[in-house]
Each structure stands twice: as C-alpha cells, then as structure tokens.
GROMACS .gro file of C-alpha atoms in nm:
model
  374
    1MET     CA    1 -20.329  -3.509 -12.590
    2THR     CA    2 -20.233  -3.506 -12.961
    3GLY     CA    3 -19.899  -3.393 -13.117
    4GLN     CA    4 -19.695  -3.431 -13.431
    5ALA     CA    5 -19.383  -3.634 -13.471
    6GLY     CA    6 -19.061  -3.496 -13.350
    7PRO     CA    7 -18.819  -3.554 -13.064
    8GLY     CA    8 -19.165  -3.587 -12.857
    9TRP     CA    9 -19.294  -3.525 -12.526
   10SER     CA   10 -19.123  -3.449 -12.186
   11PRO     CA   11 -19.089  -3.495 -11.906
   12ALA     CA   12 -19.180  -3.860 -11.956
   13ARG     CA   13 -19.341  -3.906 -11.613
   14ASN     CA   14 -19.681  -4.069 -11.627
   15LEU     CA   15 -19.695  -4.074 -11.997
   16SER     CA   16 -19.771  -4.374 -12.181
   17CYS     CA   17 -19.516  -4.286 -12.450
   18THR     CA   18 -19.299  -3.984 -12.548
   19ASN     CA   19 -19.239  -4.023 -12.948
   20CYS     CA   20 -19.591  -4.059 -13.042
   21LYS     CA   21 -19.886  -3.846 -13.145
   22VAL     CA   22 -20.141  -3.955 -12.880
   23PRO     CA   23 -19.984  -4.037 -12.545
   24TYR     CA   24 -20.194  -4.124 -12.250
   25LEU     CA   25 -20.123  -3.918 -11.915
   26VAL     CA   26 -20.209  -4.055 -11.570
   27ALA     CA   27 -20.295  -3.735 -11.389
   28ASP     CA   28 -20.189  -3.705 -11.038
   29SER     CA   29 -20.099  -3.356 -10.970
   30ASP     CA   30 -20.059  -3.028 -11.166
   31ARG     CA   31 -19.807  -3.084 -11.455
   32VAL     CA   32 -19.642  -2.883 -11.741
   33LYS     CA   33 -19.560  -3.106 -12.043
   34ARG     CA   34 -19.359  -2.982 -12.353
   35LEU     CA   35 -19.382  -3.119 -12.683
   36ILE     CA   36 -19.101  -3.059 -12.967
   37ALA     CA   37 -19.239  -3.152 -13.312
   38THR     CA   38 -19.062  -3.148 -13.637
   39SER     CA   39 -19.240  -3.075 -13.966
   40GLN     CA   40 -19.181  -3.289 -14.296
   41TYR     CA   41 -18.973  -2.999 -14.412
   42GLY     CA   42 -18.763  -2.994 -14.090
   43CYS     CA   43 -18.901  -2.705 -13.915
   44VAL     CA   44 -18.899  -2.748 -13.539
   45ASP     CA   45 -19.144  -2.598 -13.300
   46THR     CA   46 -19.210  -2.616 -12.931
   47ALA     CA   47 -19.536  -2.623 -12.736
   48TYR     CA   48 -19.623  -2.638 -12.382
   49LEU     CA   49 -19.948  -2.797 -12.218
   50ILE     CA   50 -20.038  -2.693 -11.867
   51LEU     CA   51 -20.257  -2.951 -11.681
   52LYS     CA   52 -20.433  -2.844 -11.375
   53VAL     CA   53 -20.548  -3.149 -11.142
   54PRO     CA   54 -20.772  -3.082 -10.833
   55PRO     CA   55 -20.646  -3.279 -10.540
   56ALA     CA   56 -20.772  -3.622 -10.507
   57ASN     CA   57 -20.599  -3.732 -10.185
   58ASP     CA   58 -20.767  -3.733  -9.860
   59TYR     CA   59 -20.546  -3.833  -9.547
   60THR     CA   60 -20.707  -3.919  -9.233
   61ILE     CA   61 -20.569  -4.079  -8.908
   62ASP     CA   62 -20.654  -4.317  -8.621
   63LEU     CA   63 -20.483  -4.310  -8.281
   64ASN     CA   64 -20.461  -4.680  -8.193
   65ASP     CA   65 -20.265  -4.651  -7.862
   66VAL     CA   66 -20.079  -4.419  -7.633
   67GLN     CA   67 -19.837  -4.552  -7.372
   68CYS     CA   68 -19.583  -4.415  -7.117
   69ALA     CA   69 -19.229  -4.468  -7.226
   70SER     CA   70 -18.876  -4.399  -7.066
   71GLY     CA   71 -18.720  -4.059  -7.075
   72ASP     CA   72 -19.025  -3.847  -7.033
   73ARG     CA   73 -19.171  -3.988  -7.355
   74LEU     CA   74 -19.492  -4.143  -7.507
   75TYR     CA   75 -19.509  -4.433  -7.726
   76VAL     CA   76 -19.768  -4.380  -7.999
   77ASN     CA   77 -19.932  -4.616  -8.236
   78PHE     CA   78 -20.127  -4.485  -8.521
   79THR     CA   79 -20.286  -4.563  -8.871
   80LEU     CA   80 -20.285  -4.351  -9.163
   81TYR     CA   81 -20.512  -4.364  -9.457
   82ASN     CA   82 -20.563  -4.221  -9.784
   83GLN     CA   83 -20.922  -4.203  -9.881
   84PHE     CA   84 -20.839  -4.179 -10.256
   85ARG     CA   85 -20.923  -4.507 -10.428
   86ARG     CA   86 -20.591  -4.522 -10.590
   87GLY     CA   87 -20.409  -4.341 -10.309
   88VAL     CA   88 -20.089  -4.428 -10.140
   89ILE     CA   89 -19.918  -4.315  -9.817
   90PRO     CA   90 -19.669  -4.072  -9.965
   91LYS     CA   91 -19.314  -4.004  -9.846
   92GLY     CA   92 -19.302  -3.676  -9.641
   93LEU     CA   93 -19.660  -3.688  -9.511
   94THR     CA   94 -19.641  -3.543  -9.166
   95VAL     CA   95 -19.817  -3.609  -8.834
   96SER     CA   96 -19.807  -3.358  -8.546
   97PHE     CA   97 -19.926  -3.451  -8.187
   98TYR     CA   98 -20.074  -3.217  -7.926
   99GLU     CA   99 -20.157  -3.193  -7.569
  100GLY     CA  100 -20.494  -3.003  -7.568
  101ASP     CA  101 -20.709  -2.929  -7.862
  102PRO     CA  102 -20.501  -2.825  -8.158
  103ALA     CA  103 -20.782  -2.583  -8.269
  104THR     CA  104 -20.697  -2.360  -7.957
  105ALA     CA  105 -20.408  -2.149  -7.861
  106THR     CA  106 -20.338  -2.330  -7.552
  107ALA     CA  107 -20.252  -2.646  -7.746
  108ARG     CA  108 -19.894  -2.774  -7.677
  109LEU     CA  109 -19.684  -2.951  -7.944
  110LEU     CA  110 -19.551  -3.282  -7.834
  111SER     CA  111 -19.235  -3.296  -8.057
  112PRO     CA  112 -19.103  -3.432  -8.277
  113VAL     CA  113 -19.339  -3.405  -8.578
  114PHE     CA  114 -19.366  -3.752  -8.736
  115SER     CA  115 -19.296  -3.778  -9.108
  116VAL     CA  116 -19.329  -4.067  -9.351
  117GLN     CA  117 -18.977  -4.182  -9.455
  118ASP     CA  118 -19.067  -4.382  -9.768
  119THR     CA  119 -19.396  -4.418  -9.985
  120VAL     CA  120 -19.619  -4.693  -9.890
  121PHE     CA  121 -19.794  -4.826 -10.173
  122GLU     CA  122 -20.115  -4.898  -9.969
  123LYS     CA  123 -20.417  -4.690  -9.902
  124GLN     CA  124 -20.351  -4.762  -9.527
  125PHE     CA  125 -20.058  -4.832  -9.303
  126ILE     CA  126 -19.999  -4.873  -8.931
  127PHE     CA  127 -19.690  -4.659  -8.788
  128ASN     CA  128 -19.557  -4.598  -8.448
  129GLY     CA  129 -19.288  -4.373  -8.266
  130PHE     CA  130 -19.203  -4.177  -7.954
  131ILE     CA  131 -19.300  -3.826  -7.867
  132LYS     CA  132 -19.230  -3.583  -7.572
  133GLY     CA  133 -19.428  -3.709  -7.264
  134SER     CA  134 -19.756  -3.594  -7.106
  135SER     CA  135 -19.864  -3.658  -6.760
  136GLY     CA  136 -20.195  -3.784  -6.882
  137GLY     CA  137 -20.519  -3.660  -7.054
  138ARG     CA  138 -20.638  -3.632  -7.414
  139ILE     CA  139 -20.375  -3.653  -7.687
  140TYR     CA  140 -20.457  -3.523  -8.038
  141ALA     CA  141 -20.283  -3.614  -8.378
  142VAL     CA  142 -20.319  -3.403  -8.686
  143VAL     CA  143 -20.218  -3.544  -9.031
  144ASN     CA  144 -20.062  -3.356  -9.288
  145ASP     CA  145 -19.973  -3.104  -9.033
  146SER     CA  146 -19.618  -2.958  -9.021
  147GLY     CA  147 -19.654  -2.845  -8.649
  148THR     CA  148 -19.546  -2.490  -8.722
  149ALA     CA  149 -19.815  -2.291  -8.531
  150VAL     CA  150 -20.114  -2.321  -8.302
  151PRO     CA  151 -20.401  -2.306  -8.332
  152VAL     CA  152 -20.360  -2.532  -8.624
  153GLN     CA  153 -20.503  -2.419  -8.964
  154LEU     CA  154 -20.499  -2.638  -9.259
  155PRO     CA  155 -20.368  -2.665  -9.507
  156ASN     CA  156 -19.996  -2.588  -9.413
  157ASN     CA  157 -19.825  -2.827  -9.642
  158ARG     CA  158 -19.838  -2.709 -10.005
  159LEU     CA  159 -19.636  -3.026 -10.125
  160LEU     CA  160 -19.924  -3.263 -10.029
  161PRO     CA  161 -20.255  -3.089 -10.122
  162GLU     CA  162 -20.568  -3.281 -10.038
  163LYS     CA  163 -20.938  -3.226 -10.103
  164ASP     CA  164 -21.074  -3.241  -9.755
  165TYR     CA  165 -20.894  -3.114  -9.452
  166SER     CA  166 -21.204  -3.145  -9.215
  167ASN     CA  167 -21.127  -3.507  -9.132
  168ASN     CA  168 -20.746  -3.476  -9.046
  169ARG     CA  169 -20.746  -3.525  -8.676
  170ALA     CA  170 -20.791  -3.783  -8.408
  171ASP     CA  171 -20.764  -3.809  -8.025
  172PHE     CA  172 -20.697  -4.052  -7.746
  173LEU     CA  173 -20.767  -4.051  -7.389
  174TYR     CA  174 -20.432  -4.133  -7.225
  175GLU     CA  175 -20.418  -4.257  -6.883
  176ARG     CA  176 -20.099  -4.378  -6.745
  177GLU     CA  177 -20.088  -4.747  -6.714
  178LEU     CA  178 -20.125  -4.923  -6.373
  179VAL     CA  179 -19.970  -5.249  -6.245
  180ARG     CA  180 -20.247  -5.497  -6.165
  181LEU     CA  181 -20.185  -5.659  -5.817
  182SER     CA  182 -20.352  -5.938  -5.648
  183PRO     CA  183 -20.531  -5.917  -5.411
  184THR     CA  184 -20.622  -5.568  -5.496
  185ASP     CA  185 -20.841  -5.475  -5.191
  186THR     CA  186 -20.874  -5.730  -4.906
  187THR     CA  187 -20.940  -5.735  -4.534
  188VAL     CA  188 -20.753  -5.961  -4.294
  189PHE     CA  189 -20.683  -6.015  -3.931
  190LYS     CA  190 -20.395  -5.814  -3.785
  191GLY     CA  191 -20.065  -5.979  -3.796
  192THR     CA  192 -20.184  -6.207  -4.102
  193SER     CA  193 -19.915  -6.272  -4.363
  194LEU     CA  194 -20.029  -6.307  -4.697
  195PRO     CA  195 -19.853  -6.311  -5.069
  196VAL     CA  196 -19.916  -6.021  -5.302
  197SER     CA  197 -19.848  -6.100  -5.661
  198ILE     CA  198 -19.838  -5.914  -5.995
  199SER     CA  199 -20.110  -5.993  -6.223
  200SER     CA  200 -19.998  -5.772  -6.520
  201THR     CA  201 -19.726  -5.888  -6.765
  202ILE     CA  202 -19.384  -5.829  -6.623
  203TYR     CA  203 -19.135  -5.706  -6.884
  204ASN     CA  204 -18.836  -5.654  -6.672
  205ALA     CA  205 -18.833  -5.831  -6.350
  206ALA     CA  206 -18.495  -5.664  -6.229
  207SER     CA  207 -18.670  -5.331  -6.225
  208THR     CA  208 -18.940  -5.434  -5.992
  209THR     CA  209 -18.946  -5.267  -5.658
  210TRP     CA  210 -19.167  -5.293  -5.351
  211PHE     CA  211 -19.201  -5.001  -5.105
  212ASN     CA  212 -19.189  -5.059  -4.720
  213GLY     CA  213 -19.483  -4.894  -4.501
  214ASN     CA  214 -19.561  -4.816  -4.144
  215GLY     CA  215 -19.835  -5.071  -4.145
  216TYR     CA  216 -19.672  -5.376  -4.288
  217THR     CA  217 -19.358  -5.555  -4.342
  218LEU     CA  218 -19.225  -5.720  -4.651
  219SER     CA  219 -19.061  -6.047  -4.709
  220CYS     CA  220 -18.854  -5.884  -5.001
  221THR     CA  221 -18.834  -5.560  -5.195
  222GLN     CA  222 -18.660  -5.662  -5.516
  223CYS     CA  223 -18.885  -5.954  -5.600
  224THR     CA  224 -19.222  -6.020  -5.787
  225ASN     CA  225 -19.418  -6.187  -5.526
  226PRO     CA  226 -19.337  -6.064  -5.164
  227VAL     CA  227 -19.520  -6.202  -4.858
  228VAL     CA  228 -19.683  -5.912  -4.670
  229LYS     CA  229 -19.733  -5.907  -4.305
  230ILE     CA  230 -19.991  -5.651  -4.215
  231TRP     CA  231 -20.010  -5.468  -3.882
  232ASP     CA  232 -20.236  -5.177  -3.972
  233SER     CA  233 -20.477  -5.078  -4.264
  234SER     CA  234 -20.234  -5.001  -4.551
  235THR     CA  235 -20.172  -4.943  -4.923
  236VAL     CA  236 -19.886  -5.155  -5.036
  237SER     CA  237 -19.716  -4.995  -5.324
  238MET     CA  238 -19.466  -5.101  -5.586
  239GLN     CA  239 -19.325  -5.013  -5.926
  240THR     CA  240 -19.193  -5.192  -6.240
  241GLU     CA  241 -19.091  -5.096  -6.604
  242ASN     CA  242 -19.347  -5.143  -6.869
  243ARG     CA  243 -19.251  -5.269  -7.234
  244TYR     CA  244 -19.123  -4.928  -7.325
  245GLY     CA  245 -18.897  -4.868  -7.005
  246CYS     CA  246 -19.141  -4.648  -6.832
  247LEU     CA  247 -19.167  -4.696  -6.451
  248ILE     CA  248 -19.548  -4.768  -6.374
  249ARG     CA  249 -19.703  -4.820  -6.043
  250GLY     CA  250 -19.930  -5.064  -5.862
  251THR     CA  251 -20.114  -5.055  -5.521
  252ALA     CA  252 -20.294  -5.314  -5.312
  253VAL     CA  253 -20.521  -5.178  -5.020
  254ILE     CA  254 -20.501  -5.414  -4.732
  255LYS     CA  255 -20.738  -5.344  -4.432
  256ILE     CA  256 -20.741  -5.532  -4.092
  257ILE     CA  257 -21.054  -5.639  -3.922
  258PRO     CA  258 -21.120  -5.402  -3.607
  259PRO     CA  259 -21.068  -5.551  -3.282
  260ASP     CA  260 -21.318  -5.721  -3.050
  261ILE     CA  261 -21.290  -5.544  -2.722
  262THR     CA  262 -21.407  -5.703  -2.395
  263ILE     CA  263 -21.402  -5.621  -2.014
  264LYS     CA  264 -21.376  -5.806  -1.715
  265ILE     CA  265 -21.441  -5.656  -1.350
  266ILE     CA  266 -21.201  -5.829  -1.133
  267GLU     CA  267 -21.259  -5.663  -0.800
  268THR     CA  268 -21.484  -5.401  -0.643
  269LYS     CA  269 -21.427  -5.248  -0.292
  270CYS     CA  270 -21.518  -4.931  -0.084
  271TYR     CA  271 -21.279  -4.665  -0.125
  272THR     CA  272 -21.449  -4.380   0.073
  273ASP     CA  273 -21.813  -4.328   0.197
  274THR     CA  274 -21.905  -4.232  -0.142
  275THR     CA  275 -21.678  -4.385  -0.371
  276THR     CA  276 -21.568  -4.731  -0.498
  277LEU     CA  277 -21.240  -4.871  -0.619
  278VAL     CA  278 -21.280  -5.090  -0.948
  279ARG     CA  279 -21.018  -5.327  -1.077
  280PHE     CA  280 -21.089  -5.438  -1.421
  281THR     CA  281 -20.912  -5.587  -1.722
  282ILE     CA  282 -20.956  -5.472  -2.087
  283CYS     CA  283 -20.872  -5.737  -2.352
  284MET     CA  284 -20.821  -5.681  -2.727
  285GLY     CA  285 -20.941  -5.965  -2.970
  286ASN     CA  286 -20.892  -6.059  -3.338
  287GLY     CA  287 -20.503  -6.050  -3.325
  288TYR     CA  288 -20.452  -5.719  -3.167
  289ASP     CA  289 -20.136  -5.703  -2.937
  290THR     CA  290 -20.172  -5.384  -2.770
  291VAL     CA  291 -20.460  -5.212  -2.556
  292PHE     CA  292 -20.510  -4.883  -2.728
  293ALA     CA  293 -20.459  -4.536  -2.553
  294GLY     CA  294 -20.780  -4.330  -2.528
  295MET     CA  295 -20.999  -4.625  -2.451
  296PRO     CA  296 -21.294  -4.513  -2.259
  297VAL     CA  297 -21.479  -4.729  -2.004
  298SER     CA  298 -21.819  -4.586  -1.862
  299PHE     CA  299 -21.967  -4.725  -1.521
  300TYR     CA  300 -22.345  -4.749  -1.457
  301ASP     CA  301 -22.559  -4.835  -1.164
  302ARG     CA  302 -22.781  -5.062  -1.337
  303PRO     CA  303 -22.878  -5.195  -1.699
  304SER     CA  304 -23.224  -5.120  -1.833
  305PRO     CA  305 -23.398  -5.261  -2.126
  306ASP     CA  306 -23.392  -4.945  -2.326
  307GLY     CA  307 -23.058  -4.807  -2.193
  308LYS     CA  308 -22.760  -4.848  -1.974
  309GLY     CA  309 -22.893  -4.701  -1.641
  310GLY     CA  310 -22.743  -4.399  -1.455
  311LEU     CA  311 -22.406  -4.322  -1.548
  312LEU     CA  312 -22.137  -4.301  -1.255
  313SER     CA  313 -21.871  -4.031  -1.291
  314PRO     CA  314 -21.602  -3.999  -1.386
  315VAL     CA  315 -21.547  -4.195  -1.709
  316PHE     CA  316 -21.222  -4.375  -1.740
  317TYR     CA  317 -20.960  -4.340  -2.020
  318THR     CA  318 -20.650  -4.532  -2.080
  319ALA     CA  319 -20.362  -4.310  -2.055
  320THR     CA  320 -20.105  -4.477  -2.285
  321THR     CA  321 -20.083  -4.767  -2.517
  322GLN     CA  322 -20.016  -5.090  -2.320
  323PRO     CA  323 -19.833  -5.395  -2.483
  324GLY     CA  324 -20.022  -5.733  -2.474
  325ASN     CA  325 -20.385  -5.813  -2.579
  326CYS     CA  326 -20.484  -5.774  -2.206
  327TYR     CA  327 -20.413  -5.513  -1.937
  328SER     CA  328 -20.565  -5.454  -1.585
  329TYR     CA  329 -20.654  -5.101  -1.469
  330GLU     CA  330 -20.799  -4.952  -1.142
  331HIS     CA  331 -21.045  -4.676  -1.128
  332ILE     CA  332 -21.247  -4.488  -0.867
  333VAL     CA  333 -21.621  -4.412  -0.938
  334SER     CA  334 -21.922  -4.282  -0.728
  335THR     CA  335 -22.061  -4.564  -0.534
  336PRO     CA  336 -22.395  -4.691  -0.687
  337ALA     CA  337 -22.701  -4.689  -0.469
  338SER     CA  338 -22.804  -5.022  -0.612
  339ASN     CA  339 -22.494  -5.190  -0.487
  340HIS     CA  340 -22.427  -5.328  -0.842
  341LEU     CA  341 -22.182  -5.198  -1.081
  342TYR     CA  342 -22.183  -5.227  -1.451
  343ALA     CA  343 -21.880  -5.146  -1.669
  344VAL     CA  344 -21.888  -5.093  -2.039
  345VAL     CA  345 -21.571  -5.067  -2.249
  346ASN     CA  346 -21.524  -4.837  -2.565
  347ASP     CA  347 -21.809  -4.624  -2.424
  348LYS     CA  348 -21.772  -4.262  -2.356
  349GLY     CA  349 -22.116  -4.254  -2.168
  350GLY     CA  350 -22.287  -4.016  -2.408
  351ASN     CA  351 -22.524  -4.280  -2.571
  352PRO     CA  352 -22.835  -4.351  -2.350
  353GLY     CA  353 -22.912  -4.652  -2.571
  354PRO     CA  354 -22.794  -5.009  -2.538
  355LEU     CA  355 -22.497  -4.959  -2.785
  356PRO     CA  356 -22.168  -4.814  -2.655
  357ASP     CA  357 -22.077  -4.432  -2.727
  358LYS     CA  358 -21.788  -4.568  -2.920
  359VAL     CA  359 -21.438  -4.434  -2.987
  360PHE     CA  360 -21.283  -4.724  -3.175
  361GLU     CA  361 -21.448  -4.961  -3.444
  362GLU     CA  362 -21.528  -5.306  -3.331
  363THR     CA  363 -21.636  -5.634  -3.482
  364ASP     CA  364 -21.873  -5.720  -3.208
  365TYR     CA  365 -22.022  -5.495  -2.947
  366SER     CA  366 -22.245  -5.748  -2.773
  367LYS     CA  367 -21.942  -5.838  -2.527
  368ASN     CA  368 -21.855  -5.492  -2.424
  369ASP     CA  369 -21.993  -5.501  -2.055
  370ASP     CA  370 -21.955  -5.683  -1.746
  371LYS     CA  371 -22.119  -5.680  -1.400
  372GLY     CA  372 -21.987  -5.647  -1.059
  373SER     CA  373 -22.115  -5.660  -0.697
  374LEU     CA  374 -22.028  -5.438  -0.408
   0.00000   0.00000   0.00000
C-alpha cells in the first residue's frame, strides 16, 4: 500500500507503520483501512482501501476419549487443530456434540456447546469438558458449529470463516466403562469360598458396594476384596465410582461343578406275587448337601453290552429336596424274571443306550448304577 504523508493510516492493526508512505499489512481477514493525507499546501484528503482476504483457517477435531461422569454427564477429551500454517485456535471457536449423526434430523444435541475461552497461539491444543449424558453409542463432535439446528449445515459461524468445512467433524464409539474383576469367570466346587478382587483402578474406595445374591454369600459389602462363598452358579455384581464420579459396574461369573450322583441298593424283598420292594440310597458328591427333588431312578431286569436291559415300571422320582448329601428311599417295581435288579440314578428310562436318560448334569456318569439280587 502507498500513501502520502499526513496523519496517516488507521486503524493500526496488522500495519507495520501508520505515518508512512508504504506500510506493510499482514492480511488475516477482510479489512477497511483509512488514509488521511495532507498536501504540501495543507490540503487534507481521505481515502479508503477495502481489502478482501479469502479464509485461510481450516479447523478440524479429534475426539480422544469419552467417559461416563456424575450427574448424567459425559466427560469428553478432544484436540482442536488449525490446518493453516500460521493458524491459531481462536477465542470463540465452538464445538457441538451430538448423539446420532449430525447430518440427519434425528441427531440430538448434547449440551452445552463448548467455546474456546481465550486464543491459544498454537496450531493444535487439547481441551476437555462435560456434556449431557448418553447411555452409549457413537458420539459426534462438530467444530465451528454453534449447535443451532439439525441437520447441521456449515458454515453457521460468520465470525470465524474457514476455507474447508468438509473436515469439521469426528466421532467416538462410547461404551460405558466396566470394572474388571478377578476372577472374571471361574468354576468351583459347591460351598467353596474364594476372594474376588478389583483389577481396575479404584478412585473412591468408599463408593464401592457389592450386591448380595441368591446363590452366594459375601464376607462384606462395603469393601474392595470380599470373600464369596458359592452355593449355586451365580453372577456376583458390584459398583464403584470412576474418576469422574460415575457409578460403574463389574461382574464375576462363578459356576459350580455339577454333582457326582451315585446309588446303592440296600435291600430287595418280595412285596406281592408280581412286585418287589426296593430300598436304596442316593448320594450327592462334589460338595452338594441336598438330594434334588425330581431325581429319577429307573430299574432294569438285566444289563446288556449295548443297553440297560428291560425297563421295570414304574420309574421312581424323588418327591422333595432332602437335606444331607445322602438319603434313603423305598420303591415298588415289577419283579424281574431274571431275579436280578439293576438301578440307574438320574435316569428317566428313555435312553436304551448305556448312558442315563438324565435330568441333571453330572461330572461322572460311570457310577450311576448298582446291582441287587432277589
């Protein structure tokens, strides 16, 4: 720019000098500059120079992390960039967050809209803040968006124009944080006591709570490492606060080993001309302290290499649960012609093969039968 001597150029912003003929201007946006010049005869004149500067800034964003926070909020950590080689992160640059694709009308704004409070004289900078919560899913962020309407259409911030709006958004798959427990999934004998510990970082031990269940008992509920005594296959659950005050849950699946069921014929004797009274005992192994209700026992007249022989009616079923690992029963069956009686526990009598027609899972089916003589 060139001008004559006089009061000079104004406003002075981005000018190398104001009372000179040839100042240098650092162009950053559209500007209007005024020159007041005085001739050698004292005549004063004013001229205006309108400078049009195409946008050079190009703002982009990365979503680094999204975590659950207290009060139905989300903690967001993100990086803002200005791709212009002499760019800064200007005061007033906004970022809006959405649940759902902001290019669609179903997107939901997660308020508040973030705004840079002071200019950062760097091309990139990491920011963080809190927004309205979401149960989970993909979270979207749009830089230089004022959050005024969906679907989002840029530009919508006339104060901070940029040269490229196609790269102004980022997304992050948000999944609610879980507490890692040890063991996570294990199998034990019924009645086993074992410690369950928290593998994740604990930020507030006082917030840790373990929940009682029907299949287990806990040594404590307001602690970090309870001892669990397991009676039935269960999912042990707990909760604690993360670093942002959000209650997060953890679970440990503890299964029990199935029982090992056996039978012993105690006595057989004639009951009528065609029937026999059988006394027998059912026992539950692997730490089980009750005999299950609905336990079937089938009786056969002989064993065979490829099956169990002829089924004698009727099949016996335990009527109720009985305390203790063994319990004795009586049953009347058809008298076998072979004068031999074979009892198979946990067998409904429908499987002609060597394995029982089971009702309950077991660890060992090889000891499910016993032989009695008439």
